[in-house]
Coordinates of C-alpha atoms in Angstrom, one line a residue:
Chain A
X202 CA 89.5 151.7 183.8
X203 CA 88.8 153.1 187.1
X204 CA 89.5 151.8 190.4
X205 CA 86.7 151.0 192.6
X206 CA 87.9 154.1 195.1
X207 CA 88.5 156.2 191.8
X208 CA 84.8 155.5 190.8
X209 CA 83.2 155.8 194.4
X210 CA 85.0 159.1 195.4
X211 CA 84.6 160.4 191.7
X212 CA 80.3 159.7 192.8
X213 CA 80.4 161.0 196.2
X214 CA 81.7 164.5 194.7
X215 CA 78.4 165.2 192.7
X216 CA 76.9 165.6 196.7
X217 CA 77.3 168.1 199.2
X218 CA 78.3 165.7 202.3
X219 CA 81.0 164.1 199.6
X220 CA 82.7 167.2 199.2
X221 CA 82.1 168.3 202.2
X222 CA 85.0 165.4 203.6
X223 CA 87.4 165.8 200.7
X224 CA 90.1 167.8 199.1
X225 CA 89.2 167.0 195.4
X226 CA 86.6 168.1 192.9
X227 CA 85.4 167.0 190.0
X228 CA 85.4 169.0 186.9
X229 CA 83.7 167.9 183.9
X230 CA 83.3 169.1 180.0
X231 CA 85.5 169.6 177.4
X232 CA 85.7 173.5 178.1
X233 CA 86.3 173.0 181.9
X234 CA 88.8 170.0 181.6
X235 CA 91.0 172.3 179.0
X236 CA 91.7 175.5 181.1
X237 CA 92.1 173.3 184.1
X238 CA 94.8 171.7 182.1
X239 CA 95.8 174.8 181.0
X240 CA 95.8 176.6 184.1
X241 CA 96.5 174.3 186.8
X242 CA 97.7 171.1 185.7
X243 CA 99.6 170.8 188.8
X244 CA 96.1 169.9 190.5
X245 CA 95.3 167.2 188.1
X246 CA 94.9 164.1 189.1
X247 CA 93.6 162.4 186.4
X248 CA 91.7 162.3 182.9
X249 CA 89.2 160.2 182.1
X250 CA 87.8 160.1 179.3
X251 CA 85.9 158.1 176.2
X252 CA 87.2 158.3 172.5
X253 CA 85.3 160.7 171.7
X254 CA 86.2 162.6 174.4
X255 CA 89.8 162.2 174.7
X256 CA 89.1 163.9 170.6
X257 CA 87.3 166.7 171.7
X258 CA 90.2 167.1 174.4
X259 CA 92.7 167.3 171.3
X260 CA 94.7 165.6 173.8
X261 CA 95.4 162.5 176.2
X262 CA 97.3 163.9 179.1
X263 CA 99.8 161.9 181.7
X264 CA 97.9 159.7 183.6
X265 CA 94.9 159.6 181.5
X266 CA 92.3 156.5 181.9
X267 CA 90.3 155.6 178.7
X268 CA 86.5 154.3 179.5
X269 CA 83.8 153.0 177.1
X270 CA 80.6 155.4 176.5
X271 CA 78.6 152.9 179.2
X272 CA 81.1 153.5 182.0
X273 CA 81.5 157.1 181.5
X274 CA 77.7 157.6 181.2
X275 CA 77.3 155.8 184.6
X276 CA 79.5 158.8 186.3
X277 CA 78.7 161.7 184.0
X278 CA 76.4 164.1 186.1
X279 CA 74.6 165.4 183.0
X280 CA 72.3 164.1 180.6
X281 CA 74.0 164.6 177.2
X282 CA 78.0 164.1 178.3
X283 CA 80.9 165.0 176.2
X284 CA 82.8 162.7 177.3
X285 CA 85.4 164.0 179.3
X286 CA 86.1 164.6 183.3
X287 CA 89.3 165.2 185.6
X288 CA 89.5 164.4 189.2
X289 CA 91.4 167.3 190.0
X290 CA 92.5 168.8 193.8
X291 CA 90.6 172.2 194.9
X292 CA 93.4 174.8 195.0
X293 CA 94.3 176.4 197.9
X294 CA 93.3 179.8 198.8
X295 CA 96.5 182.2 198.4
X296 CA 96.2 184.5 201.6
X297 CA 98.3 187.4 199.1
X298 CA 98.2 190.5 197.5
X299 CA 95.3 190.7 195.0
X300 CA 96.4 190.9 191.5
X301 CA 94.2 193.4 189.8
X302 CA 92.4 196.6 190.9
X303 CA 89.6 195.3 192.5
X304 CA 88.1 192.3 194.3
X305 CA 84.9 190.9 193.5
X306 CA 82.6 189.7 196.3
X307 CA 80.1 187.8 195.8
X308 CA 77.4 187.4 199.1
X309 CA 74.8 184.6 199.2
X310 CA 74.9 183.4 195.8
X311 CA 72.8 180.5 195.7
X312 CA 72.8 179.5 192.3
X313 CA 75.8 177.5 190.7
X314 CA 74.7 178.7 187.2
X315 CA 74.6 182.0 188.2
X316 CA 78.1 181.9 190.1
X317 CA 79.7 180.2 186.8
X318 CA 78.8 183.3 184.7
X319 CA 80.3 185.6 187.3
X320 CA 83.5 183.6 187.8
X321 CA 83.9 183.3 183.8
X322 CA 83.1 186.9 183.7
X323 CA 85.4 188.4 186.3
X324 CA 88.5 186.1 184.2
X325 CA 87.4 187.5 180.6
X326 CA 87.8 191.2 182.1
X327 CA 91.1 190.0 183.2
X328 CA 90.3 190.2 186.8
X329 CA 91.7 187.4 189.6
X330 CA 90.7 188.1 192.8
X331 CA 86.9 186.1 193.6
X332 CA 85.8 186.4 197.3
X333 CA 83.5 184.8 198.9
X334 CA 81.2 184.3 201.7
X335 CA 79.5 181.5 203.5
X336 CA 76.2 181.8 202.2
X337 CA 77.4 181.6 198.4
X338 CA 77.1 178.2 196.6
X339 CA 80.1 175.8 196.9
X340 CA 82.8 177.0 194.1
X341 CA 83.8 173.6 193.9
X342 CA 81.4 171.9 193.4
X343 CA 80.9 170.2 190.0
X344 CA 77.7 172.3 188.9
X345 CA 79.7 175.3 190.0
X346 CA 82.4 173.8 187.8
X347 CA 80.6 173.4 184.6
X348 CA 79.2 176.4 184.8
X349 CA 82.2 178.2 185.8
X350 CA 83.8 175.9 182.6
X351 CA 86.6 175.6 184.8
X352 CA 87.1 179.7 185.3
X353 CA 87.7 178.9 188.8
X354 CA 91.3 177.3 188.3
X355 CA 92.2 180.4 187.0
X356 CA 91.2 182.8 189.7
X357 CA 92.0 183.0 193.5
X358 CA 88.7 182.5 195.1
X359 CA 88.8 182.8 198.5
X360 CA 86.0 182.0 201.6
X361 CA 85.0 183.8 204.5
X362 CA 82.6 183.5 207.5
X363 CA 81.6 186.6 207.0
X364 CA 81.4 190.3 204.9
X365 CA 83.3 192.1 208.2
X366 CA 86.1 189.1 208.4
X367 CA 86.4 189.6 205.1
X368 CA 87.0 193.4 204.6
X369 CA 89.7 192.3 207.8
X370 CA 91.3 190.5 205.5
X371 CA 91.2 192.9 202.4
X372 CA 92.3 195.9 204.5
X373 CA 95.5 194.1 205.2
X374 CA 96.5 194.7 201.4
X375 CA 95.2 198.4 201.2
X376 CA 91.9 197.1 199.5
X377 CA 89.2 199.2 202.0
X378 CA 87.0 200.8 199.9
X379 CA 83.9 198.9 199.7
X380 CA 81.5 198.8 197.2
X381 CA 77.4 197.4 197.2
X382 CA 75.5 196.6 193.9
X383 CA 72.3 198.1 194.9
X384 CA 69.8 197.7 193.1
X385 CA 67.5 200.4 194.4
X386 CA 69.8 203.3 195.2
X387 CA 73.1 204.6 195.7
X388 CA 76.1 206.2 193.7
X389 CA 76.0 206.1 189.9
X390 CA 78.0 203.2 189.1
X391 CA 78.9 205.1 185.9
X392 CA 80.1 208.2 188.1
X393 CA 81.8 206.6 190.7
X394 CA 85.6 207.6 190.2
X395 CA 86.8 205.4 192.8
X396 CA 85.0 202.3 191.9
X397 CA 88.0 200.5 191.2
X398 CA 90.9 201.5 193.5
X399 CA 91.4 199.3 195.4
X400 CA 87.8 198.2 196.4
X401 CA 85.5 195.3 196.9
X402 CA 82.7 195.0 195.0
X403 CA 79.9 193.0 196.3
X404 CA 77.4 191.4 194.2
X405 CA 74.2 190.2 197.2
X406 CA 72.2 187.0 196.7
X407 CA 69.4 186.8 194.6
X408 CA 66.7 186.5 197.0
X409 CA 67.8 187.6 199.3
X410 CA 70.7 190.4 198.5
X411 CA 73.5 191.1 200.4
X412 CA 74.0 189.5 203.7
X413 CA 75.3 192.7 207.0
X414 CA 77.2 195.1 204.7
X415 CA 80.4 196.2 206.8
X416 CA 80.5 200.3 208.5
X417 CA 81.4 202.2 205.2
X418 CA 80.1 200.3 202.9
X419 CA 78.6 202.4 199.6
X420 CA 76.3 201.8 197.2
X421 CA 76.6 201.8 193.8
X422 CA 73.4 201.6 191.5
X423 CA 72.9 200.8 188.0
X424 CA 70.9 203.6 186.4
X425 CA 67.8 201.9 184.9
X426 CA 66.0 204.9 182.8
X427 CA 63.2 202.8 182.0
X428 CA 62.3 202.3 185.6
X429 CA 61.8 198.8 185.2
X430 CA 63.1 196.6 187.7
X431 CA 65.3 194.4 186.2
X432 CA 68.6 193.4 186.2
X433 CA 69.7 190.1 188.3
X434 CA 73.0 189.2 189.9
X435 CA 74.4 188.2 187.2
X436 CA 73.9 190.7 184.9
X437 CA 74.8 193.4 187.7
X438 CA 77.7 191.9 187.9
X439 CA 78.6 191.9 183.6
X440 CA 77.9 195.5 184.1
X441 CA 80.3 196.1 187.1
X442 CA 82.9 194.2 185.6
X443 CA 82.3 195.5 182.0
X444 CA 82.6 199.2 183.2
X445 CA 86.0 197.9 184.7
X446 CA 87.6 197.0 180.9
X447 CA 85.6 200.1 179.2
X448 CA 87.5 202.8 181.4
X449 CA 91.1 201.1 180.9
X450 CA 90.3 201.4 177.3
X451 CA 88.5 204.7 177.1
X452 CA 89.9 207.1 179.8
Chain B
X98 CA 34.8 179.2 187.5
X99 CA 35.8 179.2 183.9
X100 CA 33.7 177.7 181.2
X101 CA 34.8 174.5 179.4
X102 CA 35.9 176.8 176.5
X103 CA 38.4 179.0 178.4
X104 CA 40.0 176.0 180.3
X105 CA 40.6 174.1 177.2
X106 CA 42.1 177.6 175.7
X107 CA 44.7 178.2 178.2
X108 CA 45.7 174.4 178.3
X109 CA 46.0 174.6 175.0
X110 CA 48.3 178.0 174.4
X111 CA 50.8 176.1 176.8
X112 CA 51.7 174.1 173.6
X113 CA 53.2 175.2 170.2
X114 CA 50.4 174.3 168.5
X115 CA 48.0 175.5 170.2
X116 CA 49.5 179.0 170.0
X117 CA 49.8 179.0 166.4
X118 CA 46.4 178.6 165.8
X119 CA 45.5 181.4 168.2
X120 CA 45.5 185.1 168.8
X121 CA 45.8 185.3 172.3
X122 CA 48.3 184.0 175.1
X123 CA 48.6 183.6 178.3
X124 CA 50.4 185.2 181.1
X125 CA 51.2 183.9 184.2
X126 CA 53.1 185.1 187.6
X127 CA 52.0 188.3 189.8
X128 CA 54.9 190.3 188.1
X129 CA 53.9 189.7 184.4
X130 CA 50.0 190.5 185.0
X131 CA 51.1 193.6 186.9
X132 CA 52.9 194.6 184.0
X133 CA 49.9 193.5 181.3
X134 CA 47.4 195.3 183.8
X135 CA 49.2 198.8 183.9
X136 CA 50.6 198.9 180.3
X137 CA 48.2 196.9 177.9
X138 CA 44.5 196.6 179.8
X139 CA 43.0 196.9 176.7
X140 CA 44.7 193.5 175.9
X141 CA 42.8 191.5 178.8
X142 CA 40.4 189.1 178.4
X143 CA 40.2 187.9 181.9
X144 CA 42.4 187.7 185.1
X145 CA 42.6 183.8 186.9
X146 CA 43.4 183.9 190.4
X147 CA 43.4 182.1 193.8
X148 CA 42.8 184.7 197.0
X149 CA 46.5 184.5 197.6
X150 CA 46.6 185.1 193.9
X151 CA 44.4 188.5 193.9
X152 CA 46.0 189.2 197.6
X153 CA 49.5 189.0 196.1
X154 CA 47.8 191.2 192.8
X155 CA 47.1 194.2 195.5
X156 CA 43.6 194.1 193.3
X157 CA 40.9 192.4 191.4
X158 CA 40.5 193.5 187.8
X159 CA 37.1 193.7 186.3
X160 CA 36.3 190.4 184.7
X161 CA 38.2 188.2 187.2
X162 CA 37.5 184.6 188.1
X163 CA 38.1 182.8 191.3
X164 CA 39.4 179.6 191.5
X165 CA 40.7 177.6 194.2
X166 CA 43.7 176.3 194.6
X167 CA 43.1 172.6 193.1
X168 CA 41.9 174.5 190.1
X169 CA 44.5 176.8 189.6
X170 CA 47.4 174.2 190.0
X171 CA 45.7 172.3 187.6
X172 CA 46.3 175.3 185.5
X173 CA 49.4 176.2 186.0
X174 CA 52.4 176.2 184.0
X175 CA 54.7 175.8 186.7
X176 CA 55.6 173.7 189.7
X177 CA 55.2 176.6 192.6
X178 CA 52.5 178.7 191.2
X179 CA 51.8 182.7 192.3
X180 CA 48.3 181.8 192.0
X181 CA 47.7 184.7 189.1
X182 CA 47.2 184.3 185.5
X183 CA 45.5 185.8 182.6
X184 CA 44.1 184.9 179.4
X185 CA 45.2 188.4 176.9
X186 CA 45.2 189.0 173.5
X187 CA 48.8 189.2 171.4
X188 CA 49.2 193.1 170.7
X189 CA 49.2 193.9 167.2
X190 CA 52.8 194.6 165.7
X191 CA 52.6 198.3 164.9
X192 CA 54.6 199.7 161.7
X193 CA 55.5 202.6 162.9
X194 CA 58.0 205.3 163.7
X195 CA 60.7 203.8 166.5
X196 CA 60.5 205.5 169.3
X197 CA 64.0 205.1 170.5
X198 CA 67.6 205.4 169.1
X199 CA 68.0 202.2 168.1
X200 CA 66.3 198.8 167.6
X201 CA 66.9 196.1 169.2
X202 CA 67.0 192.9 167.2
X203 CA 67.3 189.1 168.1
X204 CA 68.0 186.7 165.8
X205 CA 67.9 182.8 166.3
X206 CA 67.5 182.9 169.9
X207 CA 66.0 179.7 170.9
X208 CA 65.9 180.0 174.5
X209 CA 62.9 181.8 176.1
X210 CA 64.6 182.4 179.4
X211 CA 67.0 184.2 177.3
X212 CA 64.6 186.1 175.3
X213 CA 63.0 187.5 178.9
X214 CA 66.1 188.8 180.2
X215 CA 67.1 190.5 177.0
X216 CA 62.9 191.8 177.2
X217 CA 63.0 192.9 180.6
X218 CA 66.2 194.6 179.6
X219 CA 65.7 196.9 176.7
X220 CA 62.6 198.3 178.8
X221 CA 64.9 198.5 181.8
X222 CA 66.9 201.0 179.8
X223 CA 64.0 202.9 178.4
X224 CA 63.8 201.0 175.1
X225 CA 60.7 200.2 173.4
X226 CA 61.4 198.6 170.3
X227 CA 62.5 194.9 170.0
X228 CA 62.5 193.1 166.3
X229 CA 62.6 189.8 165.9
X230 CA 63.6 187.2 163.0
X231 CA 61.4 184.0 162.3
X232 CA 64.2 181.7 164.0
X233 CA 63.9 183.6 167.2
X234 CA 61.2 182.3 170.0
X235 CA 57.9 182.9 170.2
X236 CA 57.6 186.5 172.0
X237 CA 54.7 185.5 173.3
X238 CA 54.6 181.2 174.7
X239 CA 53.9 181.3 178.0
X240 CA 57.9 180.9 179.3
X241 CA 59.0 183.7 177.3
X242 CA 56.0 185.8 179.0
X243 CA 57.2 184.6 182.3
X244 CA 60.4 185.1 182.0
X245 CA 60.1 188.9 180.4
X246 CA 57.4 188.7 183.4
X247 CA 55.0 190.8 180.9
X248 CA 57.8 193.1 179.7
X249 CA 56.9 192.3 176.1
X250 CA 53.2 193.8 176.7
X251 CA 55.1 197.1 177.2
X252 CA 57.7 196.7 173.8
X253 CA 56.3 197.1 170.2
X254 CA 58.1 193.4 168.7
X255 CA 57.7 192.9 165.3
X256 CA 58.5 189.4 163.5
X257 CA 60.4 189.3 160.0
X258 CA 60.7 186.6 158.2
X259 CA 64.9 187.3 157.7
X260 CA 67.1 189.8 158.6
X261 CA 66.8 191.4 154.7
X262 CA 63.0 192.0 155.1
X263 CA 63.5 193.7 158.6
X264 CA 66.4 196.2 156.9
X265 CA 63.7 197.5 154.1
X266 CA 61.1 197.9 156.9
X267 CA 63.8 199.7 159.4
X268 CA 65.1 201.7 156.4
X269 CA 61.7 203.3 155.7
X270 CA 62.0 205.2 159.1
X271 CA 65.9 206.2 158.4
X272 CA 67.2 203.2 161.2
X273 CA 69.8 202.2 158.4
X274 CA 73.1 201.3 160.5
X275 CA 73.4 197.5 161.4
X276 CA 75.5 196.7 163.7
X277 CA 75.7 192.9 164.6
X278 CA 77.2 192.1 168.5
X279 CA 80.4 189.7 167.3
X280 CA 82.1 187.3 169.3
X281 CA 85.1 187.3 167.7
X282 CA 86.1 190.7 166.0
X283 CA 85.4 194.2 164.9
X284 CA 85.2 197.8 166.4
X285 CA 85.1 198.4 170.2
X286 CA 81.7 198.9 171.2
X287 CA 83.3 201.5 173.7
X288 CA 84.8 203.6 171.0
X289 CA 81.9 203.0 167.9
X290 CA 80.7 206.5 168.3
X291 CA 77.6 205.7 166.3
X292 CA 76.0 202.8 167.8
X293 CA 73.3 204.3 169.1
X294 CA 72.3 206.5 165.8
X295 CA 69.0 205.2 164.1
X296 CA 70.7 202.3 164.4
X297 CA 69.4 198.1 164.6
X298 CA 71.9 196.1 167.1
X299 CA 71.6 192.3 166.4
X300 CA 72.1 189.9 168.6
X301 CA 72.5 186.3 167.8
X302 CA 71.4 182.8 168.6
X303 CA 73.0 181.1 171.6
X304 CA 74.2 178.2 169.3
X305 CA 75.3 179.5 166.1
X306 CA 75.2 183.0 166.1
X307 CA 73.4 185.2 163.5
X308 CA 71.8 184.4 160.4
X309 CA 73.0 186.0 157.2
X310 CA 74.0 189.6 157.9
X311 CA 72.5 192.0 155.2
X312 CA 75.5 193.7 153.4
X313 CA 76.7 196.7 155.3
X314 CA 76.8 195.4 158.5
X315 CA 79.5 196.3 160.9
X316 CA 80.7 193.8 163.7
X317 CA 81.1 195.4 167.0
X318 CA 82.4 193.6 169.8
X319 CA 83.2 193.8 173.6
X320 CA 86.9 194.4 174.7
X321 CA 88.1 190.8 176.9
X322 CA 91.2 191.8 178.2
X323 CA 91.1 188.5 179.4
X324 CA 91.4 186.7 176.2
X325 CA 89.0 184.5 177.6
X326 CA 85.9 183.9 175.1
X327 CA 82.9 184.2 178.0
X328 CA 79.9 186.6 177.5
X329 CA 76.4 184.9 176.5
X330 CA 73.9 186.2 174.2
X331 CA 71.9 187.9 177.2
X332 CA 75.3 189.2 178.4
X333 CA 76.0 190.8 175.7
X334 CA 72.5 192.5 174.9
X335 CA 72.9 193.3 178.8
X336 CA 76.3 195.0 178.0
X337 CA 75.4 196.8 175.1
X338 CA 72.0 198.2 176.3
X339 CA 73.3 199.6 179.5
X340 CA 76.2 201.5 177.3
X341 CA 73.2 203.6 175.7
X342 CA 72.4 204.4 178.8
X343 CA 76.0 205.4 180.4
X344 CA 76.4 207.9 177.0
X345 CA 73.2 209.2 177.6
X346 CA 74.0 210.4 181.6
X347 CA 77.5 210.8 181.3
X348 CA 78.5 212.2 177.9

């Protein structure tokens, strides 16, 4: 069982103005429950859960609250549930040395689905470091999460008013080269020694592209010999990150 | 104005049904009859389109037909509408000689959005041939059109009925490596020097992967130093179709 405050904040996360005045979100799915479990369990507050789900978990955590399949499908934001959500706290952003080689950026994102591959793509090429600015969908939010299945506990994503208070902020650790996923000209991404020293590499919105790009920024293109038009954010972004693992394990 | 005859047509290729019993489709969006216009006129039966449709177009083919807007959106497929479609006929599969290095194949993928993007891609990266198994989606409903945006008007796809009956035909022409795009295990795609060699790549459905493999098949998969299972079916044809392309300008 819930408590009435339990129930009404887990509701007003699944809108913007909700999350807008708190410091929790709401992560649901089997996948996205597990690595935040895994991850960050020191963000949890709790589990809750339907039989089935709690055996789809494999587990019943600390602090756990069983609910019948009516209850949970009264807060479940999808359509078919598995059963399973977490009221969890959103991390704070770690003002600190990035991790791995690079940083990705990503600029006016507007889609949640299409910010969830990215974030689960960045972690599976081992990087950490997710920037972002203003314009890009809430990370947080429980679309974003369910995309994301939960990628973002595992990454230090971090927001910024802007590209040029941004690079501020990278510069600080060494990280100044910056890098543009253009996707009409520029550098060859598959040429471009520097790519990863060091860098940001921004990914811009898909309607829009990138919002101001800072005084030094370069492009970087995707060769498309087909001369077809084609790739979106997302994919750009595999690519980018892709190229990333293939040199550590080719050069 | 169309007749009776042609409005109940295009109504009707909206539906599975309706397709099945029919040799042509229909193509919708500015970007898909662009693409159906430049590389498969001979396909075109007639172009449908509002002013802002035709305005949009840059043009107005031969054998167009006006409609207003009530018309059109009564028409359309989608909620926002480009005001353009067109009624063309399916291309014929053609058994012939691959014109590329390799062949890409989709197996049991059931989502047309997905089947677009992969579409889209291969001709993105100068490909031409895409081979399909019965499991996969029609090439040619109306979403997958919209979402290739007319890509597949520019790709010889051929249906098979399994993966054994697309190895004969592919064997005939000396495309005898199969290499199946795994999850889970087998060489680095990085370091498989002969991916690319007269070769079919598989890729499989969203949901559960491939059908049977044909015997001889190696698994290649994509390095995640992450450890962190992430990469879609469109990801991966993404990853491995823009590796063709980094071997061909770089090595």
């Amino acid at each position: 069982m819930l408590s009435r405050r339990e129930t009404s904040l887990l509701r007003a996360l699944t809108t913007r103005g909700g999350r807008r005045r708190s410091e929790f979100c709401r992560c649901e799915g089997v996948r996205a429950v597990r690595e935040l479990l895994d991850k960050r369990p020191d963000m949890v507050e709790f589990v809750a859960a339907t039989a089935r789900g709690f055996a789809a978990l494999g587990c019943e955590p600390p602090n756990s609250r069983r609910l019948d399949e009516t209850e949970f499908a009264a807060l479940s934001d999808t359509v078919t549930n598995q059963g399973v959500l977490a009221l969890a706290r959103v991390p704070e952003e770690r003002d600190e040395l990035p991790s791995g080689d690079f940083i990705l950026v990503l600029d006016r994102i507007g889609d949640p689905g299409n910010f969830g591959t990215m974030a689960r793509t960045l972690l599976a090429v081992g990087g950490s470091d997710l920037w972002i600015t203003k314009g890009t969908v809430d990370p947080w939010s429980d679309k974003a999460i369910r995309s994301g299945m939960g990628a973002q506990f595992a990454l230090n994503i971090r927001r910024f008013d802007d590209l040029g208070a941004m690079t501020v902020a990278a510069g600080k650790y060494g990280f100044s080269r910056i890098f543009y996923a253009d996707p009409h000209q520029g550098e060859n991404c598959f040429r471009c020694a520097d790519l990863y020293e060091r860098s940001l590499i921004i990914i811009g919105g898909e309607a829009n592209g990138s919002s101001e790009l800072p005084p030094g920024t370069r492009s970087v293109r995707i060769p498309m010999p087909g001369n077809y038009e084609s790739l979106n954010a997302a994919q750009a972004a595999t690519v980018l990150l892709i190229e990333h693992t293939r040199r550590e394990q080719t050069e």
